[in-house]
Amino acid sequence: MYRYDLISCHDCGVLHRRRPLASRDKARCVRCRSVLYRGADPDLGRIAAITLGALMIFLIAQLTPIVRLEMNGNMSTSTLPGAVAIMWGQGMRVVSMCVALFTIVFPAIELGAVLYVALGLRAGRQPPGMHLLLRAVRKAREWGMTEVLMIGILIGLIKMTSMSKVVIQPGLLAFGALTLMMAVEASIDPRLLWNAADRLGAGQPLAPPERDALEHKKPMVACHACGLVLADAGQHGQRAQHCARCGCKLHRRKPDSVKRTWAYLIAAAILYIPANLLPVLNTDSLYGNKDDTIISGVVYFWDTGAPELAVIIFVASIVVPMLKLAALSLLAWTAQRRSHWRPMQRTVLYRMVEFIGRWSMLDIFVITVSVALVRFDAMAMMTPRPGALAFCAVVVLTMIAALEFDPRLIWDPIKDKNGVRHV
Ligand SMILES: [Zn+2]
Ligand SMILES: [Zn+2]
């Protein structure tokens, strides 16, 4: 038995033993039905090829203009980094930094690190810095938002067709292709690369402490980053135990998970009020000067004959943050009370919150694109307003709240069936 053959379920902690699968099969947790791993072992050459392709499209998307606006003989055009720079120049420094991180920096880290590690492993050696880079890939993927940006750009463009002529540029097509490539890239689990590194040479057999812990049902602990399951050395507190593979600090559950989730939730709930009351965007045009809040933006789309866009923005900006606050409060409250109530449904709820969290950034991306392109001095000018900062903060805080919550707390109070071991 190799050390990567032990798998602890990310959502409920049940310990499983890896078995070979057919290429299209999924292994699911016996208790909470989460997907543990998919298909056959990864083909490092294929991973490197996909990632290299994605990286090239990423560069084209970032460096070429997305769209050109024409208005009475004046022209305006921008790349994504250009749009971020304009937001920065308008005093929206925090918002522009968030946009840059979520759409430029994190996708770049994800693609660059996966390519570097896959090429190194393919050449038969562990590339230097591999553990740090794969940990960065996990974090970068939690925060990368290429697909949300793509929809944000499209909505921004539809909005602008009402005031000027819109000419599509290569950058927009590249972003479309990049969105598809990033979806393929997301199917490459960094843990596969850690396992591939383990397989180099003679493979890494299960170490004596882990064999002992398995046999005698002693406590075990799973690494948050690379997924390796180790014998619990019982050193929590002063001297932390570190993962034998990636060097990450180990803990049985995320420390102070419920308390921290509450803290971020309360901060997000407070900021949710100014985020909806303060204007997020100012439009100065020949028709006058007006401030828009999120909700008046929705009304604008509804009135101008684009009800489907009004619904998309309403759901992403108003409904999703509210549902997220409610769902995470429910999860934190039931975990705190060690409730036995519907653990399966609560796990599904958590997975949904994790999945939809990033979509609330949609309106921020629409604002970024609008501000960068609608710059026709006397005729039409759009500038961001303070509401955008509050709104961006709500999205980031609820995402952190979801990440701080440890879904295994849902299952901890539930009595195990015979023979099921958890970590
Ligand atoms: Zn599970
Ligand atoms: Zn680890």
GROMACS .gro file of C-alpha atoms and ligand atoms in nm:
model
  425
    1MET     CA    1   0.000   0.000   0.000
    2TYR     CA    2   0.129   0.345  -0.098
    3ARG     CA    3   0.083   0.655   0.113
    4TYR     CA    4  -0.143   0.826  -0.141
    5ASP     CA    5  -0.382   0.528  -0.127
    6LEU     CA    6  -0.538   0.667   0.191
    7ILE     CA    7  -0.793   0.942   0.122
    8SER     CA    8  -0.996   1.137   0.372
    9CYS     CA    9  -1.321   1.293   0.243
   10HIS     CA   10  -1.284   1.672   0.218
   11ASP     CA   11  -1.648   1.727   0.321
   12CYS     CA   12  -1.700   1.478   0.605
   13GLY     CA   13  -1.363   1.323   0.692
   14VAL     CA   14  -1.443   0.955   0.628
   15LEU     CA   15  -1.129   0.757   0.550
   16HIS     CA   16  -1.119   0.565   0.219
   17ARG     CA   17  -0.871   0.346   0.042
   18ARG     CA   18  -0.798   0.434  -0.321
   19ARG     CA   19  -0.887   0.179  -0.586
   20PRO     CA   20  -0.807   0.197  -0.956
   21LEU     CA   21  -1.094   0.343  -1.163
   22ALA     CA   22  -1.188   0.343  -1.531
   23SER     CA   23  -1.100   0.674  -1.698
   24ARG     CA   24  -1.452   0.826  -1.683
   25ASP     CA   25  -1.551   0.697  -1.338
   26LYS     CA   26  -1.573   0.895  -1.015
   27ALA     CA   27  -1.510   0.766  -0.665
   28ARG     CA   28  -1.764   0.904  -0.416
   29CYS     CA   29  -1.758   0.920  -0.037
   30VAL     CA   30  -1.962   0.638   0.126
   31ARG     CA   31  -2.113   0.878   0.376
   32CYS     CA   32  -2.171   1.220   0.214
   33ARG     CA   33  -2.142   1.125  -0.158
   34SER     CA   34  -1.878   1.394  -0.233
   35VAL     CA   35  -1.649   1.317  -0.526
   36LEU     CA   36  -1.318   1.192  -0.383
   37TYR     CA   37  -1.122   1.149  -0.706
   38ARG     CA   38  -1.183   1.088  -1.073
   39GLY     CA   39  -1.075   0.850  -1.345
   40ALA     CA   40  -0.737   0.712  -1.428
   41ASP     CA   41  -0.398   0.853  -1.327
   42PRO     CA   42  -0.317   1.184  -1.495
   43ASP     CA   43  -0.114   1.201  -1.813
   44LEU     CA   44   0.151   1.462  -1.734
   45GLY     CA   45   0.215   1.535  -2.103
   46ARG     CA   46  -0.153   1.609  -2.156
   47ILE     CA   47  -0.168   1.834  -1.849
   48ALA     CA   48   0.136   2.028  -1.970
   49ALA     CA   49  -0.008   2.066  -2.322
   50ILE     CA   50  -0.349   2.190  -2.201
   51THR     CA   51  -0.186   2.433  -1.958
   52LEU     CA   52   0.059   2.568  -2.215
   53GLY     CA   53  -0.231   2.629  -2.456
   54ALA     CA   54  -0.428   2.807  -2.184
   55LEU     CA   55  -0.124   3.019  -2.091
   56MET     CA   56  -0.076   3.138  -2.451
   57ILE     CA   57  -0.444   3.230  -2.484
   58PHE     CA   58  -0.419   3.402  -2.144
   59LEU     CA   59  -0.137   3.625  -2.274
   60ILE     CA   60  -0.330   3.717  -2.591
   61ALA     CA   61  -0.642   3.793  -2.384
   62GLN     CA   62  -0.449   4.020  -2.145
   63LEU     CA   63  -0.239   4.204  -2.400
   64THR     CA   64  -0.484   4.277  -2.681
   65PRO     CA   65  -0.776   4.525  -2.663
   66ILE     CA   66  -1.112   4.371  -2.571
   67VAL     CA   67  -1.341   4.608  -2.759
   68ARG     CA   68  -1.350   4.949  -2.931
   69LEU     CA   69  -1.622   5.206  -2.872
   70GLU     CA   70  -1.698   5.474  -3.131
   71MET     CA   71  -1.901   5.784  -3.061
   72ASN     CA   72  -1.930   6.080  -3.299
   73GLY     CA   73  -1.585   6.018  -3.444
   74ASN     CA   74  -1.420   5.962  -3.105
   75MET     CA   75  -1.275   5.622  -3.019
   76SER     CA   76  -1.205   5.445  -2.694
   77THR     CA   77  -1.041   5.108  -2.642
   78SER     CA   78  -0.890   4.914  -2.353
   79THR     CA   79  -0.718   4.593  -2.248
   80LEU     CA   80  -0.800   4.431  -1.911
   81PRO     CA   81  -0.479   4.561  -1.740
   82GLY     CA   82  -0.560   4.903  -1.891
   83ALA     CA   83  -0.908   4.891  -1.736
   84VAL     CA   84  -0.758   4.803  -1.397
   85ALA     CA   85  -0.517   5.097  -1.427
   86ILE     CA   86  -0.806   5.335  -1.502
   87MET     CA   87  -0.998   5.213  -1.194
   88TRP     CA   88  -0.683   5.270  -0.987
   89GLY     CA   89  -0.651   5.620  -1.131
   90GLN     CA   90  -1.013   5.697  -1.035
   91GLY     CA   91  -0.926   5.639  -0.668
   92MET     CA   92  -1.079   5.289  -0.650
   93ARG     CA   93  -0.751   5.132  -0.543
   94VAL     CA   94  -0.883   4.841  -0.337
   95VAL     CA   95  -1.143   4.747  -0.598
   96SER     CA   96  -0.894   4.768  -0.885
   97MET     CA   97  -0.650   4.554  -0.686
   98CYS     CA   98  -0.920   4.290  -0.629
   99VAL     CA   99  -1.006   4.289  -1.001
  100ALA     CA  100  -0.636   4.255  -1.091
  101LEU     CA  101  -0.584   3.968  -0.843
  102PHE     CA  102  -0.897   3.771  -0.940
  103THR     CA  103  -0.865   3.805  -1.318
  104ILE     CA  104  -0.492   3.853  -1.390
  105VAL     CA  105  -0.264   3.749  -1.103
  106PHE     CA  106  -0.438   3.434  -0.972
  107PRO     CA  107  -0.510   3.277  -1.316
  108ALA     CA  108  -0.146   3.352  -1.412
  109ILE     CA  109  -0.016   3.183  -1.094
  110GLU     CA  110  -0.242   2.882  -1.151
  111LEU     CA  111  -0.136   2.830  -1.513
  112GLY     CA  112   0.235   2.907  -1.463
  113ALA     CA  113   0.272   2.682  -1.157
  114VAL     CA  114   0.083   2.383  -1.304
  115LEU     CA  115   0.288   2.403  -1.624
  116TYR     CA  116   0.619   2.424  -1.436
  117VAL     CA  117   0.537   2.132  -1.204
  118ALA     CA  118   0.390   1.910  -1.478
  119LEU     CA  119   0.695   1.963  -1.702
  120GLY     CA  120   0.932   1.893  -1.412
  121LEU     CA  121   0.753   1.571  -1.310
  122ARG     CA  122   0.734   1.461  -1.672
  123ALA     CA  123   1.114   1.490  -1.691
  124GLY     CA  124   1.125   1.246  -1.398
  125ARG     CA  125   1.218   1.477  -1.110
  126GLN     CA  126   1.050   1.688  -0.845
  127PRO     CA  127   1.101   2.049  -0.957
  128PRO     CA  128   1.239   2.281  -0.684
  129GLY     CA  129   0.967   2.473  -0.500
  130MET     CA  130   0.699   2.225  -0.609
  131HIS     CA  131   0.518   2.209  -0.274
  132LEU     CA  132   0.494   2.584  -0.238
  133LEU     CA  133   0.370   2.623  -0.597
  134LEU     CA  134   0.104   2.352  -0.571
  135ARG     CA  135  -0.022   2.509  -0.249
  136ALA     CA  136  -0.039   2.841  -0.437
  137VAL     CA  137  -0.237   2.670  -0.717
  138ARG     CA  138  -0.502   2.557  -0.467
  139LYS     CA  139  -0.537   2.908  -0.326
  140ALA     CA  140  -0.528   3.076  -0.668
  141ARG     CA  141  -0.804   2.848  -0.793
  142GLU     CA  142  -1.032   2.937  -0.503
  143TRP     CA  143  -1.006   3.303  -0.605
  144GLY     CA  144  -0.965   3.298  -0.985
  145MET     CA  145  -1.271   3.437  -1.167
  146THR     CA  146  -1.211   3.421  -1.542
  147GLU     CA  147  -1.561   3.289  -1.621
  148VAL     CA  148  -1.732   3.559  -1.412
  149LEU     CA  149  -1.521   3.827  -1.584
  150MET     CA  150  -1.625   3.695  -1.927
  151ILE     CA  151  -1.997   3.731  -1.846
  152GLY     CA  152  -1.925   4.073  -1.686
  153ILE     CA  153  -1.756   4.195  -2.006
  154LEU     CA  154  -2.049   4.076  -2.220
  155ILE     CA  155  -2.307   4.250  -1.999
  156GLY     CA  156  -2.098   4.569  -1.999
  157LEU     CA  157  -2.083   4.562  -2.380
  158ILE     CA  158  -2.457   4.510  -2.421
  159LYS     CA  159  -2.508   4.809  -2.191
  160MET     CA  160  -2.277   5.023  -2.409
  161THR     CA  161  -2.444   4.936  -2.739
  162SER     CA  162  -2.725   5.172  -2.633
  163MET     CA  163  -2.492   5.474  -2.630
  164SER     CA  164  -2.222   5.404  -2.888
  165LYS     CA  165  -2.101   5.175  -3.164
  166VAL     CA  166  -1.925   4.865  -3.024
  167VAL     CA  167  -1.653   4.694  -3.234
  168ILE     CA  168  -1.529   4.359  -3.102
  169GLN     CA  169  -1.150   4.320  -3.078
  170PRO     CA  170  -0.930   4.004  -3.056
  171GLY     CA  171  -0.905   4.026  -2.676
  172LEU     CA  172  -1.276   3.946  -2.638
  173LEU     CA  173  -1.250   3.630  -2.848
  174ALA     CA  174  -0.938   3.529  -2.654
  175PHE     CA  175  -1.126   3.573  -2.324
  176GLY     CA  176  -1.403   3.348  -2.459
  177ALA     CA  177  -1.149   3.076  -2.544
  178LEU     CA  178  -0.969   3.128  -2.211
  179THR     CA  179  -1.295   3.074  -2.019
  180LEU     CA  180  -1.329   2.730  -2.181
  181MET     CA  181  -0.962   2.645  -2.123
  182MET     CA  182  -0.983   2.743  -1.754
  183ALA     CA  183  -1.282   2.508  -1.713
  184VAL     CA  184  -1.069   2.221  -1.849
  185GLU     CA  185  -0.777   2.335  -1.632
  186ALA     CA  186  -1.001   2.326  -1.322
  187SER     CA  187  -1.045   1.951  -1.370
  188ILE     CA  188  -0.672   1.904  -1.297
  189ASP     CA  189  -0.657   1.851  -0.921
  190PRO     CA  190  -0.324   1.962  -0.769
  191ARG     CA  191  -0.339   1.649  -0.550
  192LEU     CA  192  -0.295   1.444  -0.869
  193LEU     CA  193   0.039   1.616  -0.921
  194TRP     CA  194   0.141   1.546  -0.560
  195ASN     CA  195   0.051   1.181  -0.612
  196ALA     CA  196   0.243   1.177  -0.941
  197ALA     CA  197   0.549   1.310  -0.754
  198ASP     CA  198   0.504   1.028  -0.499
  199ARG     CA  199   0.509   0.773  -0.779
  200LEU     CA  200   0.848   0.889  -0.911
  201GLY     CA  201   1.115   0.628  -0.853
  202ALA     CA  202   0.997   0.339  -0.639
  203GLY     CA  203   0.686   0.517  -0.505
  204GLN     CA  204   0.634   0.608  -0.140
  205PRO     CA  205   0.506   0.318   0.071
  206LEU     CA  206   0.290   0.382   0.378
  207ALA     CA  207   0.522   0.483   0.666
  208PRO     CA  208   0.530   0.275   0.990
  209PRO     CA  209   0.343   0.533   1.209
  210GLU     CA  210   0.054   0.543   0.959
  211ARG     CA  211   0.043   0.163   0.931
  212ASP     CA  212   0.037   0.141   1.309
  213ALA     CA  213  -0.237   0.405   1.338
  214LEU     CA  214  -0.447   0.224   1.077
  215GLU     CA  215  -0.411  -0.115   1.243
  216HIS     CA  216  -0.475   0.002   1.598
  217LYS     CA  217  -0.741   0.264   1.512
  218LYS     CA  218  -0.532   0.547   1.656
  219PRO     CA  219  -0.622   0.907   1.561
  220MET     CA  220  -0.515   1.028   1.218
  221VAL     CA  221  -0.511   1.370   1.055
  222ALA     CA  222  -0.542   1.478   0.690
  223CYS     CA  223  -0.336   1.758   0.528
  224HIS     CA  224  -0.558   2.045   0.407
  225ALA     CA  225  -0.331   2.121   0.115
  226CYS     CA  226  -0.210   1.795  -0.040
  227GLY     CA  227  -0.458   1.549   0.113
  228LEU     CA  228  -0.198   1.314   0.265
  229VAL     CA  229  -0.332   1.121   0.567
  230LEU     CA  230  -0.089   1.093   0.861
  231ALA     CA  231  -0.084   0.947   1.209
  232ASP     CA  232  -0.186   1.218   1.457
  233ALA     CA  233   0.123   1.287   1.670
  234GLY     CA  234  -0.095   1.467   1.927
  235GLN     CA  235   0.123   1.778   1.925
  236HIS     CA  236  -0.148   2.038   1.880
  237GLY     CA  237  -0.094   2.355   2.074
  238GLN     CA  238   0.264   2.464   2.124
  239ARG     CA  239   0.445   2.249   1.867
  240ALA     CA  240   0.240   2.202   1.553
  241GLN     CA  241   0.273   1.889   1.344
  242HIS     CA  242   0.365   1.946   0.979
  243CYS     CA  243   0.272   1.745   0.671
  244ALA     CA  244   0.540   1.492   0.576
  245ARG     CA  245   0.483   1.562   0.208
  246CYS     CA  246   0.411   1.933   0.151
  247GLY     CA  247   0.521   2.084   0.483
  248CYS     CA  248   0.183   2.248   0.558
  249LYS     CA  249   0.081   2.291   0.922
  250LEU     CA  250  -0.164   2.016   1.023
  251HIS     CA  251  -0.479   2.048   1.229
  252ARG     CA  252  -0.773   1.810   1.264
  253ARG     CA  253  -1.025   2.086   1.190
  254LYS     CA  254  -0.969   2.440   1.066
  255PRO     CA  255  -0.878   2.631   1.387
  256ASP     CA  256  -1.165   2.836   1.537
  257SER     CA  257  -1.364   2.764   1.224
  258VAL     CA  258  -1.710   2.860   1.353
  259LYS     CA  259  -1.593   3.174   1.536
  260ARG     CA  260  -1.405   3.302   1.233
  261THR     CA  261  -1.696   3.224   1.001
  262TRP     CA  262  -1.924   3.431   1.228
  263ALA     CA  263  -1.678   3.722   1.239
  264TYR     CA  264  -1.656   3.747   0.857
  265LEU     CA  265  -2.031   3.697   0.820
  266ILE     CA  266  -2.115   3.979   1.060
  267ALA     CA  267  -1.872   4.215   0.886
  268ALA     CA  268  -2.023   4.121   0.548
  269ALA     CA  269  -2.381   4.168   0.674
  270ILE     CA  270  -2.298   4.519   0.802
  271LEU     CA  271  -2.136   4.621   0.472
  272TYR     CA  272  -2.426   4.472   0.275
  273ILE     CA  273  -2.631   4.780   0.373
  274PRO     CA  274  -2.403   5.055   0.226
  275ALA     CA  275  -2.327   4.820  -0.067
  276ASN     CA  276  -2.692   4.842  -0.167
  277LEU     CA  277  -2.772   5.199  -0.060
  278LEU     CA  278  -2.464   5.387  -0.190
  279PRO     CA  279  -2.421   5.457  -0.561
  280VAL     CA  280  -2.175   5.228  -0.741
  281LEU     CA  281  -2.146   5.412  -1.072
  282ASN     CA  282  -2.184   5.769  -1.197
  283THR     CA  283  -2.278   5.843  -1.558
  284ASP     CA  284  -2.220   6.193  -1.693
  285SER     CA  285  -2.357   6.238  -2.044
  286LEU     CA  286  -2.542   6.480  -2.271
  287TYR     CA  287  -2.862   6.356  -2.108
  288GLY     CA  288  -2.747   6.465  -1.764
  289ASN     CA  289  -2.560   6.336  -1.463
  290LYS     CA  290  -2.688   6.040  -1.263
  291ASP     CA  291  -2.571   5.809  -0.985
  292ASP     CA  292  -2.663   5.442  -1.004
  293THR     CA  293  -2.695   5.198  -0.717
  294ILE     CA  294  -2.689   4.824  -0.784
  295ILE     CA  295  -3.068   4.810  -0.781
  296SER     CA  296  -3.115   5.114  -1.008
  297GLY     CA  297  -2.874   4.944  -1.253
  298VAL     CA  298  -3.107   4.644  -1.252
  299VAL     CA  299  -3.408   4.870  -1.310
  300TYR     CA  300  -3.223   5.037  -1.601
  301PHE     CA  301  -3.179   4.703  -1.782
  302TRP     CA  302  -3.540   4.612  -1.709
  303ASP     CA  303  -3.669   4.942  -1.854
  304THR     CA  304  -3.445   4.945  -2.161
  305GLY     CA  305  -3.578   4.612  -2.283
  306ALA     CA  306  -3.315   4.371  -2.153
  307PRO     CA  307  -3.509   4.192  -1.876
  308GLU     CA  308  -3.287   3.881  -1.896
  309LEU     CA  309  -2.979   4.091  -1.810
  310ALA     CA  310  -3.174   4.259  -1.530
  311VAL     CA  311  -3.251   3.914  -1.388
  312ILE     CA  312  -2.886   3.797  -1.416
  313ILE     CA  313  -2.752   4.105  -1.234
  314PHE     CA  314  -3.033   4.094  -0.977
  315VAL     CA  315  -2.961   3.730  -0.895
  316ALA     CA  316  -2.579   3.768  -0.891
  317SER     CA  317  -2.566   4.096  -0.696
  318ILE     CA  318  -2.868   4.092  -0.463
  319VAL     CA  319  -2.998   3.736  -0.427
  320VAL     CA  320  -2.666   3.545  -0.416
  321PRO     CA  321  -2.502   3.755  -0.140
  322MET     CA  322  -2.822   3.739   0.067
  323LEU     CA  323  -2.855   3.361   0.023
  324LYS     CA  324  -2.487   3.322   0.105
  325LEU     CA  325  -2.523   3.518   0.429
  326ALA     CA  326  -2.832   3.314   0.524
  327ALA     CA  327  -2.685   2.975   0.426
  328LEU     CA  328  -2.352   3.031   0.603
  329SER     CA  329  -2.531   3.158   0.916
  330LEU     CA  330  -2.741   2.841   0.917
  331LEU     CA  331  -2.431   2.623   0.871
  332ALA     CA  332  -2.232   2.802   1.142
  333TRP     CA  333  -2.525   2.799   1.386
  334THR     CA  334  -2.604   2.428   1.340
  335ALA     CA  335  -2.235   2.334   1.359
  336GLN     CA  336  -2.200   2.533   1.680
  337ARG     CA  337  -2.498   2.351   1.836
  338ARG     CA  338  -2.358   2.016   1.715
  339SER     CA  339  -2.689   1.956   1.541
  340HIS     CA  340  -2.785   1.617   1.393
  341TRP     CA  341  -3.028   1.781   1.150
  342ARG     CA  342  -2.998   1.673   0.782
  343PRO     CA  343  -2.617   1.654   0.753
  344MET     CA  344  -2.634   1.544   0.388
  345GLN     CA  345  -2.844   1.844   0.282
  346ARG     CA  346  -2.622   2.081   0.479
  347THR     CA  347  -2.315   1.942   0.302
  348VAL     CA  348  -2.481   2.001  -0.037
  349LEU     CA  349  -2.572   2.355   0.078
  350TYR     CA  350  -2.207   2.418   0.168
  351ARG     CA  351  -2.087   2.297  -0.171
  352MET     CA  352  -2.337   2.530  -0.341
  353VAL     CA  353  -2.225   2.829  -0.135
  354GLU     CA  354  -1.863   2.752  -0.225
  355PHE     CA  355  -1.953   2.724  -0.594
  356ILE     CA  356  -2.170   3.035  -0.640
  357GLY     CA  357  -1.968   3.267  -0.413
  358ARG     CA  358  -1.753   3.422  -0.686
  359TRP     CA  359  -2.049   3.507  -0.911
  360SER     CA  360  -2.138   3.807  -0.694
  361MET     CA  361  -1.830   3.985  -0.835
  362LEU     CA  362  -2.017   4.011  -1.167
  363ASP     CA  363  -2.136   4.368  -1.119
  364ILE     CA  364  -1.787   4.485  -1.017
  365PHE     CA  365  -1.653   4.353  -1.348
  366VAL     CA  366  -1.937   4.523  -1.540
  367ILE     CA  367  -1.844   4.850  -1.365
  368THR     CA  368  -1.471   4.804  -1.440
  369VAL     CA  369  -1.535   4.752  -1.811
  370SER     CA  370  -1.781   5.043  -1.828
  371VAL     CA  371  -1.548   5.287  -1.651
  372ALA     CA  372  -1.256   5.188  -1.872
  373LEU     CA  373  -1.440   5.227  -2.201
  374VAL     CA  374  -1.694   5.505  -2.159
  375ARG     CA  375  -1.447   5.793  -2.156
  376PHE     CA  376  -1.567   6.054  -2.405
  377ASP     CA  377  -1.492   6.370  -2.210
  378ALA     CA  378  -1.779   6.606  -2.285
  379MET     CA  379  -2.018   6.352  -2.432
  380ALA     CA  380  -2.020   6.058  -2.192
  381MET     CA  381  -1.812   5.963  -1.891
  382MET     CA  382  -1.853   5.687  -1.634
  383THR     CA  383  -1.681   5.689  -1.294
  384PRO     CA  384  -1.695   5.441  -1.006
  385ARG     CA  385  -1.856   5.550  -0.678
  386PRO     CA  386  -1.793   5.437  -0.314
  387GLY     CA  387  -2.074   5.177  -0.318
  388ALA     CA  388  -1.852   4.965  -0.544
  389LEU     CA  389  -1.594   4.939  -0.265
  390ALA     CA  390  -1.854   4.828  -0.008
  391PHE     CA  391  -1.998   4.580  -0.253
  392CYS     CA  392  -1.657   4.435  -0.339
  393ALA     CA  393  -1.586   4.399   0.035
  394VAL     CA  394  -1.912   4.206   0.088
  395VAL     CA  395  -1.818   3.958  -0.186
  396VAL     CA  396  -1.465   3.906  -0.053
  397LEU     CA  397  -1.579   3.874   0.311
  398THR     CA  398  -1.850   3.616   0.232
  399MET     CA  399  -1.598   3.417   0.025
  400ILE     CA  400  -1.352   3.416   0.317
  401ALA     CA  401  -1.637   3.317   0.554
  402ALA     CA  402  -1.715   3.016   0.332
  403LEU     CA  403  -1.347   2.918   0.318
  404GLU     CA  404  -1.307   2.945   0.696
  405PHE     CA  405  -1.600   2.711   0.757
  406ASP     CA  406  -1.490   2.349   0.794
  407PRO     CA  407  -1.763   2.126   0.639
  408ARG     CA  408  -1.647   1.828   0.846
  409LEU     CA  409  -1.795   2.001   1.154
  410ILE     CA  410  -2.138   1.913   1.010
  411TRP     CA  411  -2.060   1.542   1.041
  412ASP     CA  412  -1.858   1.538   1.364
  413PRO     CA  413  -2.159   1.494   1.598
  414ILE     CA  414  -2.313   1.217   1.381
  415LYS     CA  415  -2.261   0.862   1.506
  416ASP     CA  416  -2.073   0.642   1.259
  417LYS     CA  417  -2.209   0.326   1.110
  418ASN     CA  418  -2.009   0.015   1.194
  419GLY     CA  419  -1.666   0.002   1.040
  420VAL     CA  420  -1.660   0.360   0.904
  421ARG     CA  421  -1.346   0.541   1.016
  422HIS     CA  422  -1.299   0.912   0.989
  423VAL     CA  423  -1.013   1.152   1.027
  424ZN      ZN  424  -1.767   1.242   0.280
  425ZN      ZN  425   0.042   1.807   0.281
   0.00000   0.00000   0.00000
